[in-house]
Amino acid sequence: MPQAARAVAPQSPILLREQVGSIAVLTLNRPAARNSLSEGLIAELHGALREIHDDGAVRAVVIAANGPAFSAGHDMKELTARRGDADRGRAYFAEIMNACSAMMQAIVHLSKPVVASVQGIATAAGCQLVASCDLAIASETATFATPGVDIGLFCSTPMVALSRNVPRKQAMEMLLTGEPISAATARDIGLVNRVVPAGTEREAAIALAQKVALKSAYTVKLGKEAFYRQAEMTLAEAYRYAAEVMTENMMARDAEEGIGAFIEKREPKWQDR
């Protein structure tokens, strides 16, 4: 009789999604590969963000990771495997870099706040992912780096998010030396909001997300979009635009309710409009 076929264990999903109240927790789940951003993981993250965009039950998002690393960046083994293509991988490299950039922009363009929960190393595109989130909580043992220069591959796409979060001199030092910085230094230069004891970063990130989730979803959406748009404008343009946004905001039902509640010394009742 033929030997019975050995059962194949099902593969674990590379991205996990959990709902904690009104918070969607997305967990990178490639711990053996240090949660490197493979083609599949980039697609899964982008797909989850699209779903969350239209999910009224979600008011904020936390991006976390399983294992000792938050994310080591792009999957270099996956990229190197395409060196054998007729074009030495050029088309594939462009596809991956553009797909990753689109996913990072989806975080910025999402109408709901996104909080990173960083428990280990966040390097290259992993550091980019942290910088792309609106808020970030780091374990005291977390480290951050853009070390592409060490392997002859300057972290040009991570540079975009990094340089929009930290002062130029600090960004350039990270990019040119590739040396890691501590969680405390990341906090001091503005890459993360808070540093917490190791093992508590996920709960701290969810707690921060829950604070924002208590606000009017309409107001948060309006404010997040305005924040990123005005940052690319001149001072005069930014003030003109912000005045328009505040005028629109003043006409909203939640602004009327919130101001009334403030004057009347009571808790506001949001309708998210």
XYZ file of C-alpha atoms in Angstrom:
273
model
C 0.000 0.000 0.000
C 1.278 3.473 -0.778
C 2.490 5.434 2.216
C -0.111 7.885 3.453
C 0.573 11.444 2.368
C 1.929 13.510 5.187
C -0.484 16.258 6.217
C 0.721 19.728 5.336
C 0.227 22.262 8.095
C -1.666 25.330 6.909
C 0.445 28.468 6.620
C -0.249 31.261 9.080
C -1.637 34.473 7.552
C 1.120 37.037 6.964
C -1.175 39.815 8.250
C -3.546 39.375 11.175
C -6.519 41.630 11.832
C -8.262 41.988 15.170
C -11.002 44.341 16.295
C -10.568 45.813 19.781
C -13.698 47.879 20.293
C -13.546 50.514 17.568
C -9.815 49.931 16.947
C -8.578 47.738 14.088
C -5.270 46.092 15.017
C -3.209 44.968 12.014
C -0.333 42.685 13.005
C 2.575 41.881 10.706
C 3.020 38.123 11.002
C 6.249 37.074 9.298
C 8.376 36.759 12.456
C 10.824 34.263 10.932
C 11.576 36.822 8.193
C 11.711 39.692 10.715
C 8.415 40.919 9.254
C 10.130 42.073 6.071
C 7.750 43.790 3.670
C 7.394 41.172 0.985
C 5.259 41.682 -2.099
C 2.492 39.729 -0.390
C 2.641 41.621 2.904
C 2.605 44.989 1.141
C -0.499 43.895 -0.776
C -2.190 42.559 2.372
C -1.553 45.788 4.262
C -2.813 47.932 1.401
C -5.913 45.751 1.050
C -6.675 45.974 4.764
C -6.355 49.767 4.656
C -8.816 49.904 1.738
C -11.316 47.814 3.695
C -10.885 49.937 6.834
C -11.401 53.134 4.829
C -15.059 52.224 4.305
C -15.633 50.395 7.602
C -17.752 52.579 9.860
C -17.035 50.317 12.834
C -13.365 51.311 12.774
C -12.408 54.678 14.247
C -8.636 54.187 14.487
C -5.946 51.684 13.472
C -2.925 50.170 15.227
C -0.134 48.551 13.202
C 1.834 46.069 15.311
C 4.066 43.059 14.659
C 4.726 39.568 16.007
C 8.185 38.367 16.952
C 11.340 40.196 18.028
C 11.387 42.627 15.074
C 8.794 45.194 14.024
C 10.004 45.141 10.413
C 13.410 44.785 8.783
C 12.269 46.538 5.602
C 12.023 45.070 2.126
C 12.481 41.329 1.625
C 15.975 41.309 0.084
C 15.854 37.585 -0.739
C 12.640 38.130 -2.705
C 14.139 41.088 -4.570
C 17.454 39.351 -5.291
C 15.642 36.337 -6.761
C 14.591 38.548 -9.695
C 18.174 39.368 -10.725
C 17.826 36.528 -13.214
C 15.054 38.294 -15.157
C 15.862 39.498 -18.665
C 16.004 43.088 -17.409
C 17.953 42.053 -14.271
C 14.843 42.730 -12.214
C 14.333 46.396 -13.085
C 10.599 46.105 -13.854
C 9.971 44.050 -10.712
C 11.976 46.420 -8.505
C 9.973 49.372 -9.845
C 6.715 47.476 -9.252
C 7.614 46.685 -5.626
C 8.882 50.182 -4.793
C 5.770 51.787 -6.283
C 3.468 49.296 -4.527
C 5.168 49.972 -1.190
C 5.014 53.736 -1.736
C 1.283 53.486 -2.542
C 0.679 51.502 0.644
C 2.550 54.081 2.744
C 0.504 56.868 1.160
C -2.693 54.930 1.920
C -1.817 55.272 5.625
C -1.450 59.031 5.255
C -4.621 59.341 3.172
C -6.713 57.123 5.444
C -9.375 59.247 7.126
C -8.726 57.499 10.445
C -5.631 57.880 12.650
C -2.993 55.142 12.443
C -0.741 54.321 15.401
C 2.437 52.215 15.112
C 3.314 49.838 17.958
C 7.048 49.144 17.691
C 8.556 46.350 19.785
C 11.917 45.705 18.096
C 13.982 46.845 15.147
C 12.334 49.062 12.542
C 14.810 49.398 9.702
C 14.703 50.768 6.146
C 11.105 50.360 4.877
C 10.188 49.239 8.416
C 11.334 52.625 9.695
C 9.428 54.175 6.787
C 6.289 52.383 7.961
C 6.651 53.876 11.454
C 7.269 57.349 10.024
C 4.221 57.026 7.750
C 1.888 56.388 10.688
C 0.245 59.410 12.321
C 1.395 58.396 15.807
C 3.884 55.867 17.172
C 4.548 54.104 20.465
C 7.896 52.363 20.930
C 9.167 49.813 23.395
C 12.209 51.049 25.306
C 14.167 48.270 23.567
C 13.115 49.293 20.036
C 15.694 50.648 17.596
C 15.357 52.494 14.303
C 17.669 52.723 11.307
C 17.879 53.408 7.582
C 20.922 51.224 6.881
C 20.606 50.821 3.123
C 23.846 52.769 2.615
C 25.680 49.845 4.259
C 24.692 47.501 1.431
C 24.985 49.997 -1.409
C 21.266 50.755 -1.552
C 20.447 54.242 -0.236
C 17.112 54.324 1.632
C 15.545 56.753 -0.841
C 11.886 55.816 -0.373
C 12.192 55.564 3.446
C 13.837 59.000 3.230
C 10.554 60.548 2.049
C 8.649 59.611 5.209
C 11.635 60.063 7.528
C 12.457 63.573 6.290
C 8.838 64.618 6.830
C 8.966 63.530 10.472
C 12.371 64.466 11.863
C 14.711 67.458 11.435
C 16.927 67.402 8.353
C 20.254 66.983 10.129
C 19.000 63.976 12.107
C 17.425 62.441 8.998
C 20.620 62.893 7.013
C 22.726 61.361 9.775
C 20.503 58.274 9.846
C 20.523 58.007 6.042
C 24.244 58.632 5.522
C 25.627 56.538 8.381
C 23.032 53.773 8.564
C 23.589 53.633 12.312
C 20.635 52.703 14.533
C 19.106 55.074 17.040
C 17.470 54.139 20.325
C 13.798 54.497 21.153
C 14.644 57.432 23.428
C 16.484 59.218 20.604
C 13.604 58.446 18.217
C 11.281 60.140 20.689
C 13.578 63.115 21.131
C 13.772 63.791 17.367
C 10.042 63.257 16.809
C 9.987 59.875 15.074
C 7.841 58.376 17.849
C 5.508 59.934 20.400
C 6.216 57.857 23.483
C 8.561 55.195 24.826
C 7.062 52.592 27.159
C 8.361 49.543 29.048
C 9.037 46.523 26.836
C 5.957 44.367 26.402
C 3.463 47.188 26.986
C 3.748 48.953 23.623
C 0.747 47.230 22.008
C -1.590 48.101 24.871
C -0.213 51.653 24.963
C -0.780 52.062 21.221
C -4.352 50.776 21.520
C -4.983 53.105 24.476
C -3.713 56.086 22.469
C -5.865 55.071 19.496
C -8.877 54.759 21.800
C -8.354 58.325 23.054
C -8.614 59.617 19.497
C -11.545 57.305 18.759
C -13.577 59.153 21.402
C -13.507 62.303 19.268
C -15.828 63.147 16.388
C -14.823 60.979 13.418
C -15.809 63.815 11.071
C -13.544 66.281 12.868
C -10.620 63.837 12.985
C -10.983 63.074 9.266
C -11.094 66.763 8.378
C -8.162 67.579 10.619
C -5.907 64.731 9.488
C -6.380 65.595 5.826
C -5.758 69.281 6.520
C -2.604 68.547 8.533
C -0.865 66.734 5.684
C -2.097 69.087 2.961
C -1.002 72.301 4.681
C 2.446 70.862 5.420
C 3.259 70.979 1.690
C 2.131 74.612 1.267
C 3.781 77.981 1.760
C 2.876 79.794 4.987
C 0.354 82.104 3.288
C -1.222 79.248 1.311
C -1.427 77.124 4.458
C -3.246 79.845 6.391
C -5.706 80.462 3.539
C -6.419 76.747 3.276
C -6.677 76.265 7.058
C -9.128 79.176 7.326
C -11.329 77.498 4.702
C -11.162 74.206 6.605
C -12.061 75.854 9.918
C -14.985 77.653 8.293
C -16.257 74.357 6.901
C -15.660 72.696 10.267
C -17.624 75.422 12.100
C -20.647 74.599 9.945
C -20.559 70.925 10.929
C -23.117 69.505 13.306
C -20.421 68.095 15.622
C -18.704 71.473 15.971
C -22.022 73.068 16.924
C -22.646 70.251 19.403
C -19.101 70.303 20.792
C -19.010 74.060 21.320
C -22.470 73.941 22.888
C -21.368 71.140 25.219
C -18.264 73.126 26.202
C -20.332 76.210 27.031
C -22.931 74.143 28.890
C -20.234 72.109 30.706
C -21.464 68.702 29.560
C -20.122 65.816 27.499
C -20.716 66.178 23.735
C -22.734 63.604 21.805
C -21.101 63.078 18.430
C -22.945 62.156 15.260
C -19.801 62.187 13.091
C -21.113 64.817 10.731
